[in-house]
Amino acid sequence: MTERVLVNQLKGLSDGPVSVSGWVETVRDQKKVQFVILRDETGAVQLVNPATRPAEDGSEQDAAALALTDLISNLATGTFLTVAGELKHDERVKLGGVEIKIRALDIAAAALPETPIAADSGMDKRMDWRFLDLRQRRNNLIFRVQTTLEHAFRSYWIDRDYIEVHSPKLMASASESNAELFSLEYFGDQTAYLAQSPQFFKQMAQVAGFGKIFEIAPAFRADPSFTSRHATEFTSVDAEISWIDSHEDVAAMQEELLQTAFQAVKDKHGAEIEELFGLEVQVPAIPFPRIPLAEAREIVKSRGYEIPRTDGDLDPEGERQISAHVEETYGHQFVFITDYHPEIRAFYHMRDEETGLTKSYDLLFRGVEITTGAQREHRVDVLIEQAKEKGLGAEHLDFYFDFFRYGAPPHGGFGMGLARVLMLLLGESSIREVTYLFRGPTRLAP
């Protein structure tokens, strides 16, 4: 039996017998020769077969050669097969400088002759047939980049002695607020909720003495938004650290994390990203610019845009405007917006004793918020009062307050949306494009 070889290994092999497996991408069935482009998870290769056609004069032909020609003529796009043949290096072959002369072809699973989507199909149609949409080389690269990005995050944290945790996604109460919660029946008379974030459990780890932790895991928001950056199920990238002086310690860790991860992506995929997405991966310089929210609003106003929100926060256009200012002024794609008013922040954000503003930030990347980070309030009496101000009842939060009744170190952390980072890194217009299987208000399948 000839061992299967991956397409990206072919160039390093000598001419001779070889076997590859994958799916049919295209077939060019010419009179004297047949070409098949076969793609596997690592790339594509050209297969070639000298066509043997029935003789016009009725003379006998090589039956095996006729059968192989007929088989290739009837191959449908998407058919999975294994081909055995002769590898030949030829610089004239544009696709990798190699080709395989077919000796035998074994179909593992034939595809229907007409595919339900095409290159110009709309996003919803492509999402209906996501498993076919993902066969494109460009889409394959998205998830290779995601893998490198996540691996770089983990490597950064593990190299610095962080502990990885896996917090539960079924909760007895809300993790942030009573809004945007998915509820489900839990063993009869109980109600469980899908976790909006691992927030409470990240903080519990600090009280438990873990010191530094991270988690990359699903989170759920019952948010009926149909924007390009929202999903009802998403992957949240979270970290929490103890013994900080302010949210600046959290921000410094996050910018270093992102710089490290972007460098890893550039090193491994930079050339291919430039080829398929038409952009150069920019590794951000540190420190990232910091702008207090009040100042950011004034800058946006000076650019001719009036923010319609009445709560003092930025809206999406305001985020784009301040990011454009940062790009023009500092040549940077990232900016921390800091010093948020308590009214627009979670009850557990610590407040500055002098200004009354929260020790928190939002991180914008190319005009889109990807992160909220903060120092947390670790003094239980202050925490309870801040929860009351928000109208949150102690009956639902008492288990959380218990964390802080037995001693808690000063700590803080952030939560970051993986798909948003990936979308902006690759210059895509929607997180649907960079999510393996998207979940939104109207999509639960496939």
GROMACS .gro file of C-alpha atoms in nm:
model
  446
    1MET     CA    1   0.000   0.000   0.000
    2THR     CA    2   0.135   0.344  -0.095
    3GLU     CA    3   0.118   0.583   0.198
    4ARG     CA    4  -0.093   0.896   0.155
    5VAL     CA    5   0.110   1.211   0.103
    6LEU     CA    6  -0.016   1.562   0.177
    7VAL     CA    7  -0.009   1.805  -0.114
    8ASN     CA    8   0.226   2.046   0.059
    9GLN     CA    9   0.481   1.764   0.093
   10LEU     CA   10   0.495   1.684  -0.280
   11LYS     CA   11   0.753   1.946  -0.376
   12GLY     CA   12   1.004   1.794  -0.134
   13LEU     CA   13   0.969   1.442  -0.281
   14SER     CA   14   1.162   1.287  -0.569
   15ASP     CA   15   0.987   1.185  -0.890
   16GLY     CA   16   0.821   0.846  -0.857
   17PRO     CA   17   0.516   0.662  -0.720
   18VAL     CA   18   0.291   0.862  -0.490
   19SER     CA   19  -0.062   0.859  -0.352
   20VAL     CA   20  -0.269   1.164  -0.259
   21SER     CA   21  -0.626   1.206  -0.135
   22GLY     CA   22  -0.866   1.497  -0.142
   23TRP     CA   23  -1.163   1.643  -0.321
   24VAL     CA   24  -1.207   1.737  -0.685
   25GLU     CA   25  -1.194   2.111  -0.735
   26THR     CA   26  -1.206   2.129  -1.117
   27VAL     CA   27  -1.196   1.895  -1.416
   28ARG     CA   28  -1.073   1.996  -1.763
   29ASP     CA   29  -1.172   1.716  -1.997
   30GLN     CA   30  -0.992   1.780  -2.327
   31LYS     CA   31  -0.986   1.550  -2.626
   32LYS     CA   32  -0.631   1.420  -2.580
   33VAL     CA   33  -0.563   1.490  -2.213
   34GLN     CA   34  -0.756   1.529  -1.890
   35PHE     CA   35  -0.662   1.757  -1.602
   36VAL     CA   36  -0.802   1.732  -1.250
   37ILE     CA   37  -0.725   1.980  -0.973
   38LEU     CA   38  -0.733   1.788  -0.646
   39ARG     CA   39  -0.729   1.975  -0.315
   40ASP     CA   40  -0.661   1.846   0.033
   41GLU     CA   41  -0.634   2.032   0.364
   42THR     CA   42  -0.285   2.163   0.275
   43GLY     CA   43  -0.313   2.270  -0.089
   44ALA     CA   44  -0.394   2.170  -0.447
   45VAL     CA   45  -0.216   1.962  -0.710
   46GLN     CA   46  -0.270   1.900  -1.079
   47LEU     CA   47  -0.348   1.544  -1.188
   48VAL     CA   48  -0.307   1.452  -1.552
   49ASN     CA   49  -0.431   1.160  -1.762
   50PRO     CA   50  -0.365   1.099  -2.134
   51ALA     CA   51  -0.723   1.050  -2.253
   52THR     CA   52  -0.811   0.726  -2.426
   53ARG     CA   53  -1.126   0.761  -2.638
   54PRO     CA   54  -1.322   0.491  -2.823
   55ALA     CA   55  -1.168   0.446  -3.171
   56GLU     CA   56  -1.382   0.582  -3.453
   57ASP     CA   57  -1.300   0.283  -3.670
   58GLY     CA   58  -1.421   0.041  -3.404
   59SER     CA   59  -1.077  -0.108  -3.334
   60GLU     CA   60  -1.006  -0.244  -2.989
   61GLN     CA   61  -0.876  -0.006  -2.722
   62ASP     CA   62  -0.713  -0.063  -2.383
   63ALA     CA   63  -1.017  -0.135  -2.166
   64ALA     CA   64  -0.856  -0.011  -1.842
   65ALA     CA   65  -0.743   0.314  -2.006
   66LEU     CA   66  -1.092   0.368  -2.152
   67ALA     CA   67  -1.251   0.308  -1.812
   68LEU     CA   68  -1.017   0.554  -1.640
   69THR     CA   69  -1.086   0.823  -1.902
   70ASP     CA   70  -1.460   0.769  -1.867
   71LEU     CA   71  -1.437   0.781  -1.488
   72ILE     CA   72  -1.251   1.114  -1.496
   73SER     CA   73  -1.496   1.257  -1.751
   74ASN     CA   74  -1.781   1.196  -1.507
   75LEU     CA   75  -1.616   1.329  -1.192
   76ALA     CA   76  -1.827   1.589  -1.014
   77THR     CA   77  -1.680   1.882  -0.826
   78GLY     CA   78  -1.647   1.791  -0.460
   79THR     CA   79  -1.597   1.419  -0.510
   80PHE     CA   80  -1.355   1.277  -0.254
   81LEU     CA   81  -1.103   1.033  -0.398
   82THR     CA   82  -0.758   0.882  -0.370
   83VAL     CA   83  -0.525   0.878  -0.669
   84ALA     CA   84  -0.213   0.670  -0.717
   85GLY     CA   85   0.029   0.779  -0.983
   86GLU     CA   86   0.369   0.909  -1.082
   87LEU     CA   87   0.492   1.236  -0.936
   88LYS     CA   88   0.682   1.455  -1.178
   89HIS     CA   89   0.852   1.788  -1.114
   90ASP     CA   90   0.794   2.034  -1.396
   91GLU     CA   91   0.855   2.409  -1.356
   92ARG     CA   92   0.604   2.476  -1.635
   93VAL     CA   93   0.321   2.358  -1.409
   94LYS     CA   94   0.191   2.676  -1.248
   95LEU     CA   95   0.032   2.496  -0.955
   96GLY     CA   96   0.332   2.418  -0.737
   97GLY     CA   97   0.572   2.304  -1.009
   98VAL     CA   98   0.462   1.940  -0.980
   99GLU     CA   99   0.196   1.717  -1.129
  100ILE     CA  100   0.084   1.356  -1.090
  101LYS     CA  101   0.021   1.126  -1.384
  102ILE     CA  102  -0.279   0.917  -1.282
  103ARG     CA  103  -0.229   0.542  -1.266
  104ALA     CA  104  -0.535   0.449  -1.060
  105LEU     CA  105  -0.823   0.638  -0.908
  106ASP     CA  106  -1.042   0.526  -0.620
  107ILE     CA  107  -1.357   0.724  -0.537
  108ALA     CA  108  -1.428   0.738  -0.165
  109ALA     CA  109  -1.753   0.935  -0.198
  110ALA     CA  110  -1.902   1.082  -0.515
  111ALA     CA  111  -2.062   1.425  -0.508
  112LEU     CA  112  -2.385   1.530  -0.674
  113PRO     CA  113  -2.315   1.688  -1.014
  114GLU     CA  114  -2.448   2.034  -0.927
  115THR     CA  115  -2.334   2.222  -0.615
  116PRO     CA  116  -2.588   2.441  -0.431
  117ILE     CA  117  -2.356   2.742  -0.397
  118ALA     CA  118  -2.128   2.935  -0.628
  119ALA     CA  119  -1.857   3.198  -0.594
  120ASP     CA  120  -2.116   3.476  -0.617
  121SER     CA  121  -2.368   3.326  -0.372
  122GLY     CA  122  -2.491   3.555  -0.092
  123MET     CA  123  -2.377   3.514   0.267
  124ASP     CA  124  -2.697   3.352   0.394
  125LYS     CA  125  -2.688   3.096   0.113
  126ARG     CA  126  -2.324   3.021   0.184
  127MET     CA  127  -2.398   2.985   0.555
  128ASP     CA  128  -2.673   2.733   0.468
  129TRP     CA  129  -2.407   2.524   0.295
  130ARG     CA  130  -2.117   2.615   0.521
  131PHE     CA  131  -1.940   2.282   0.486
  132LEU     CA  132  -1.905   2.349   0.113
  133ASP     CA  133  -1.819   2.715   0.163
  134LEU     CA  134  -1.531   2.616   0.392
  135ARG     CA  135  -1.360   2.414   0.119
  136GLN     CA  136  -1.216   2.732  -0.030
  137ARG     CA  137  -0.846   2.789   0.026
  138ARG     CA  138  -0.919   3.137   0.161
  139ASN     CA  139  -1.160   3.005   0.422
  140ASN     CA  140  -0.923   2.727   0.515
  141LEU     CA  141  -0.659   2.990   0.589
  142ILE     CA  142  -0.895   3.178   0.824
  143PHE     CA  143  -0.902   2.883   1.061
  144ARG     CA  144  -0.530   2.818   1.033
  145VAL     CA  145  -0.479   3.180   1.138
  146GLN     CA  146  -0.727   3.132   1.423
  147THR     CA  147  -0.533   2.826   1.538
  148THR     CA  148  -0.204   3.017   1.536
  149LEU     CA  149  -0.363   3.311   1.716
  150GLU     CA  150  -0.506   3.095   1.995
  151HIS     CA  151  -0.185   2.896   2.027
  152ALA     CA  152   0.012   3.220   2.062
  153PHE     CA  153  -0.227   3.344   2.332
  154ARG     CA  154  -0.191   3.020   2.526
  155SER     CA  155   0.186   3.010   2.481
  156TYR     CA  156   0.221   3.366   2.607
  157TRP     CA  157   0.022   3.288   2.920
  158ILE     CA  158   0.167   2.944   2.988
  159ASP     CA  159   0.523   3.075   2.949
  160ARG     CA  160   0.436   3.323   3.227
  161ASP     CA  161   0.288   3.062   3.461
  162TYR     CA  162  -0.080   3.141   3.410
  163ILE     CA  163  -0.328   2.867   3.495
  164GLU     CA  164  -0.586   2.768   3.233
  165VAL     CA  165  -0.937   2.720   3.373
  166HIS     CA  166  -1.260   2.584   3.228
  167SER     CA  167  -1.552   2.755   3.398
  168PRO     CA  168  -1.908   2.616   3.379
  169LYS     CA  169  -2.142   2.743   3.111
  170LEU     CA  170  -2.456   2.649   3.306
  171MET     CA  171  -2.524   2.899   3.581
  172ALA     CA  172  -2.786   2.947   3.852
  173SER     CA  173  -2.785   3.327   3.806
  174ALA     CA  174  -2.664   3.597   3.570
  175SER     CA  175  -2.291   3.657   3.538
  176GLU     CA  176  -2.324   4.027   3.455
  177SER     CA  177  -2.688   4.139   3.442
  178ASN     CA  178  -3.033   3.995   3.405
  179ALA     CA  179  -3.049   4.104   3.042
  180GLU     CA  180  -2.937   3.903   2.739
  181LEU     CA  181  -2.970   3.568   2.913
  182PHE     CA  182  -3.064   3.234   2.762
  183SER     CA  183  -3.260   3.030   3.016
  184LEU     CA  184  -3.345   2.661   3.011
  185GLU     CA  185  -3.529   2.411   3.225
  186TYR     CA  186  -3.289   2.234   3.457
  187PHE     CA  187  -3.417   1.912   3.613
  188GLY     CA  188  -3.779   2.001   3.655
  189ASP     CA  189  -3.839   2.300   3.875
  190GLN     CA  190  -3.498   2.466   3.840
  191THR     CA  191  -3.393   2.727   3.584
  192ALA     CA  192  -3.038   2.745   3.451
  193TYR     CA  193  -2.879   3.017   3.241
  194LEU     CA  194  -2.612   2.999   2.974
  195ALA     CA  195  -2.309   3.198   3.086
  196GLN     CA  196  -2.269   3.543   2.932
  197SER     CA  197  -1.907   3.545   3.048
  198PRO     CA  198  -1.680   3.362   3.294
  199GLN     CA  199  -1.652   3.686   3.494
  200PHE     CA  200  -1.751   3.562   3.839
  201PHE     CA  201  -1.548   3.244   3.809
  202LYS     CA  202  -1.239   3.431   3.687
  203GLN     CA  203  -1.261   3.639   4.004
  204MET     CA  204  -1.320   3.331   4.218
  205ALA     CA  205  -0.987   3.198   4.091
  206GLN     CA  206  -0.815   3.510   4.226
  207VAL     CA  207  -0.972   3.459   4.568
  208ALA     CA  208  -0.867   3.094   4.548
  209GLY     CA  209  -0.507   3.210   4.518
  210PHE     CA  210  -0.446   3.109   4.156
  211GLY     CA  211  -0.283   3.445   4.086
  212LYS     CA  212  -0.302   3.452   3.704
  213ILE     CA  213  -0.556   3.264   3.492
  214PHE     CA  214  -0.693   3.250   3.141
  215GLU     CA  215  -0.978   3.081   2.954
  216ILE     CA  216  -1.074   3.051   2.587
  217ALA     CA  217  -1.430   2.919   2.574
  218PRO     CA  218  -1.788   2.975   2.452
  219ALA     CA  219  -2.008   3.253   2.587
  220PHE     CA  220  -2.374   3.325   2.514
  221ARG     CA  221  -2.571   3.648   2.474
  222ALA     CA  222  -2.944   3.656   2.403
  223ASP     CA  223  -2.894   3.976   2.208
  224PRO     CA  224  -3.129   4.019   1.908
  225SER     CA  225  -2.867   4.217   1.713
  226PHE     CA  226  -2.815   4.165   1.342
  227THR     CA  227  -2.491   4.363   1.308
  228SER     CA  228  -2.173   4.237   1.147
  229ARG     CA  229  -2.002   4.202   1.487
  230HIS     CA  230  -2.263   4.034   1.709
  231ALA     CA  231  -2.341   3.667   1.766
  232THR     CA  232  -2.553   3.480   2.018
  233GLU     CA  233  -2.275   3.226   2.076
  234PHE     CA  234  -1.913   3.332   2.050
  235THR     CA  235  -1.565   3.242   2.172
  236SER     CA  236  -1.449   3.462   2.456
  237VAL     CA  237  -1.081   3.508   2.536
  238ASP     CA  238  -1.048   3.596   2.905
  239ALA     CA  239  -0.768   3.661   3.153
  240GLU     CA  240  -0.755   3.772   3.515
  241ILE     CA  241  -0.454   3.863   3.729
  242SER     CA  242  -0.394   3.939   4.098
  243TRP     CA  243  -0.190   4.203   4.278
  244ILE     CA  244  -0.242   4.484   4.031
  245ASP     CA  245  -0.219   4.855   4.105
  246SER     CA  246  -0.476   4.961   3.844
  247HIS     CA  247  -0.638   4.869   3.513
  248GLU     CA  248  -0.314   4.985   3.351
  249ASP     CA  249  -0.150   4.658   3.458
  250VAL     CA  250  -0.423   4.466   3.276
  251ALA     CA  251  -0.391   4.684   2.964
  252ALA     CA  252  -0.012   4.641   2.960
  253MET     CA  253  -0.051   4.262   2.970
  254GLN     CA  254  -0.313   4.263   2.694
  255GLU     CA  255  -0.116   4.480   2.453
  256GLU     CA  256   0.189   4.259   2.499
  257LEU     CA  257  -0.029   3.951   2.443
  258LEU     CA  258  -0.168   4.092   2.117
  259GLN     CA  259   0.172   4.202   1.992
  260THR     CA  260   0.309   3.852   2.053
  261ALA     CA  261   0.012   3.683   1.884
  262PHE     CA  262   0.012   3.910   1.578
  263GLN     CA  263   0.382   3.849   1.532
  264ALA     CA  264   0.318   3.473   1.537
  265VAL     CA  265   0.047   3.511   1.271
  266LYS     CA  266   0.268   3.730   1.054
  267ASP     CA  267   0.561   3.489   1.081
  268LYS     CA  268   0.356   3.182   0.989
  269HIS     CA  269   0.087   3.314   0.753
  270GLY     CA  270   0.189   3.664   0.650
  271ALA     CA  271   0.269   3.589   0.286
  272GLU     CA  272  -0.045   3.381   0.233
  273ILE     CA  273  -0.265   3.642   0.402
  274GLU     CA  274  -0.122   3.904   0.168
  275GLU     CA  275  -0.191   3.678  -0.132
  276LEU     CA  276  -0.549   3.578  -0.041
  277PHE     CA  277  -0.673   3.877   0.161
  278GLY     CA  278  -0.470   4.152   0.001
  279LEU     CA  279  -0.339   4.299   0.325
  280GLU     CA  280  -0.022   4.300   0.527
  281VAL     CA  281  -0.037   4.184   0.888
  282GLN     CA  282   0.071   4.479   1.100
  283VAL     CA  283   0.231   4.390   1.433
  284PRO     CA  284   0.129   4.666   1.675
  285ALA     CA  285   0.391   4.870   1.858
  286ILE     CA  286   0.354   4.902   2.235
  287PRO     CA  287   0.238   5.086   2.431
  288PHE     CA  288  -0.096   5.136   2.255
  289PRO     CA  289  -0.236   5.492   2.267
  290ARG     CA  290  -0.466   5.572   2.562
  291ILE     CA  291  -0.744   5.832   2.545
  292PRO     CA  292  -0.992   5.910   2.826
  293LEU     CA  293  -1.355   5.874   2.716
  294ALA     CA  294  -1.441   6.243   2.770
  295GLU     CA  295  -1.147   6.348   2.554
  296ALA     CA  296  -1.239   6.090   2.291
  297ARG     CA  297  -1.590   6.234   2.268
  298GLU     CA  298  -1.448   6.584   2.216
  299ILE     CA  299  -1.215   6.458   1.942
  300VAL     CA  300  -1.505   6.287   1.768
  301LYS     CA  301  -1.710   6.606   1.793
  302SER     CA  302  -1.423   6.810   1.645
  303ARG     CA  303  -1.427   6.575   1.347
  304GLY     CA  304  -1.785   6.679   1.274
  305TYR     CA  305  -1.975   6.386   1.423
  306GLU     CA  306  -2.230   6.429   1.701
  307ILE     CA  307  -2.270   6.111   1.905
  308PRO     CA  308  -2.646   6.050   1.948
  309ARG     CA  309  -2.614   5.839   2.263
  310THR     CA  310  -2.722   6.011   2.582
  311ASP     CA  311  -2.535   5.785   2.827
  312GLY     CA  312  -2.194   5.935   2.753
  313ASP     CA  313  -2.052   5.632   2.573
  314LEU     CA  314  -1.928   5.606   2.215
  315ASP     CA  315  -2.152   5.458   1.945
  316PRO     CA  316  -2.012   5.248   1.656
  317GLU     CA  317  -1.955   5.552   1.436
  318GLY     CA  318  -1.788   5.730   1.726
  319GLU     CA  319  -1.556   5.431   1.766
  320ARG     CA  320  -1.469   5.449   1.398
  321GLN     CA  321  -1.404   5.822   1.421
  322ILE     CA  322  -1.173   5.805   1.723
  323SER     CA  323  -0.987   5.513   1.566
  324ALA     CA  324  -0.942   5.714   1.246
  325HIS     CA  325  -0.800   5.997   1.458
  326VAL     CA  326  -0.556   5.757   1.626
  327GLU     CA  327  -0.450   5.613   1.291
  328GLU     CA  328  -0.389   5.963   1.152
  329THR     CA  329  -0.217   6.097   1.464
  330TYR     CA  330  -0.022   5.798   1.595
  331GLY     CA  331  -0.018   5.558   1.301
  332HIS     CA  332  -0.171   5.294   1.527
  333GLN     CA  333  -0.461   5.054   1.472
  334PHE     CA  334  -0.533   5.005   1.843
  335VAL     CA  335  -0.649   5.250   2.110
  336PHE     CA  336  -0.752   5.212   2.474
  337ILE     CA  337  -1.049   5.429   2.569
  338THR     CA  338  -1.032   5.478   2.946
  339ASP     CA  339  -1.208   5.643   3.242
  340TYR     CA  340  -1.570   5.536   3.195
  341HIS     CA  341  -1.849   5.668   3.413
  342PRO     CA  342  -1.991   5.409   3.658
  343GLU     CA  343  -2.338   5.441   3.503
  344ILE     CA  344  -2.217   5.273   3.184
  345ARG     CA  345  -1.996   5.011   3.350
  346ALA     CA  346  -2.061   4.689   3.542
  347PHE     CA  347  -2.113   4.710   3.916
  348TYR     CA  348  -1.792   4.519   3.989
  349HIS     CA  349  -1.562   4.776   3.821
  350MET     CA  350  -1.349   4.960   4.076
  351ARG     CA  351  -1.390   5.337   4.092
  352ASP     CA  352  -1.116   5.594   4.127
  353GLU     CA  353  -1.147   5.766   4.466
  354GLU     CA  354  -1.050   6.106   4.325
  355THR     CA  355  -1.247   6.118   3.997
  356GLY     CA  356  -1.529   5.876   4.071
  357LEU     CA  357  -1.472   5.723   3.727
  358THR     CA  358  -1.412   5.351   3.680
  359LYS     CA  359  -1.068   5.201   3.649
  360SER     CA  360  -1.162   5.041   3.320
  361TYR     CA  361  -1.107   5.053   2.946
  362ASP     CA  362  -1.241   4.946   2.611
  363LEU     CA  363  -0.990   4.840   2.349
  364LEU     CA  364  -1.071   4.939   1.990
  365PHE     CA  365  -0.906   4.771   1.693
  366ARG     CA  366  -0.958   4.927   1.351
  367GLY     CA  367  -1.263   5.113   1.476
  368VAL     CA  368  -1.437   4.822   1.650
  369GLU     CA  369  -1.448   4.740   2.021
  370ILE     CA  370  -1.286   4.402   2.089
  371THR     CA  371  -1.239   4.415   2.466
  372THR     CA  372  -1.360   4.549   2.796
  373GLY     CA  373  -1.104   4.539   3.076
  374ALA     CA  374  -1.094   4.673   3.432
  375GLN     CA  375  -0.965   4.655   3.782
  376ARG     CA  376  -1.233   4.480   3.989
  377GLU     CA  377  -1.368   4.597   4.321
  378HIS     CA  378  -1.241   4.348   4.580
  379ARG     CA  379  -1.376   4.515   4.897
  380VAL     CA  380  -1.702   4.336   4.972
  381ASP     CA  381  -1.880   4.628   5.141
  382VAL     CA  382  -1.807   4.858   4.846
  383LEU     CA  383  -1.903   4.585   4.600
  384ILE     CA  384  -2.241   4.532   4.764
  385GLU     CA  385  -2.317   4.905   4.759
  386GLN     CA  386  -2.226   4.932   4.391
  387ALA     CA  387  -2.452   4.638   4.308
  388LYS     CA  388  -2.739   4.807   4.496
  389GLU     CA  389  -2.685   5.124   4.294
  390LYS     CA  390  -2.741   4.915   3.981
  391GLY     CA  391  -3.062   4.770   4.123
  392LEU     CA  392  -2.914   4.422   4.154
  393GLY     CA  393  -3.059   4.218   4.438
  394ALA     CA  394  -2.830   4.046   4.685
  395GLU     CA  395  -3.039   3.727   4.666
  396HIS     CA  396  -2.896   3.653   4.322
  397LEU     CA  397  -2.543   3.768   4.398
  398ASP     CA  398  -2.485   3.644   4.751
  399PHE     CA  399  -2.278   3.348   4.631
  400TYR     CA  400  -2.058   3.597   4.444
  401PHE     CA  401  -2.023   3.829   4.744
  402ASP     CA  402  -1.913   3.527   4.950
  403PHE     CA  403  -1.595   3.515   4.740
  404PHE     CA  404  -1.487   3.845   4.893
  405ARG     CA  405  -1.590   3.784   5.255
  406TYR     CA  406  -1.284   3.567   5.318
  407GLY     CA  407  -1.013   3.787   5.172
  408ALA     CA  408  -0.943   3.888   4.812
  409PRO     CA  409  -0.635   4.039   4.647
  410PRO     CA  410  -0.656   4.347   4.423
  411HIS     CA  411  -0.718   4.205   4.077
  412GLY     CA  412  -0.844   4.274   3.727
  413GLY     CA  413  -0.878   4.131   3.381
  414PHE     CA  414  -1.043   4.148   3.042
  415GLY     CA  415  -1.274   3.964   2.806
  416MET     CA  416  -1.205   3.972   2.431
  417GLY     CA  417  -1.407   3.842   2.137
  418LEU     CA  418  -1.196   3.603   1.931
  419ALA     CA  419  -1.406   3.636   1.614
  420ARG     CA  420  -1.390   4.016   1.622
  421VAL     CA  421  -1.011   4.009   1.646
  422LEU     CA  422  -0.990   3.760   1.360
  423MET     CA  423  -1.238   3.955   1.146
  424LEU     CA  424  -1.045   4.280   1.184
  425LEU     CA  425  -0.704   4.117   1.150
  426LEU     CA  426  -0.804   3.972   0.811
  427GLY     CA  427  -1.003   4.276   0.697
  428GLU     CA  428  -1.332   4.085   0.673
  429SER     CA  429  -1.667   4.262   0.688
  430SER     CA  430  -1.853   4.024   0.922
  431ILE     CA  431  -1.779   3.779   1.201
  432ARG     CA  432  -1.992   3.530   1.008
  433GLU     CA  433  -1.702   3.490   0.767
  434VAL     CA  434  -1.456   3.401   1.043
  435THR     CA  435  -1.682   3.188   1.265
  436TYR     CA  436  -1.677   2.816   1.194
  437LEU     CA  437  -2.054   2.782   1.243
  438PHE     CA  438  -2.226   3.111   1.320
  439ARG     CA  439  -2.513   3.144   1.565
  440GLY     CA  440  -2.743   3.447   1.551
  441PRO     CA  441  -3.107   3.534   1.622
  442THR     CA  442  -3.224   3.358   1.304
  443ARG     CA  443  -2.956   3.092   1.263
  444LEU     CA  444  -2.937   2.763   1.451
  445ALA     CA  445  -2.822   2.541   1.163
  446PRO     CA  446  -2.613   2.385   1.031
   0.00000   0.00000   0.00000
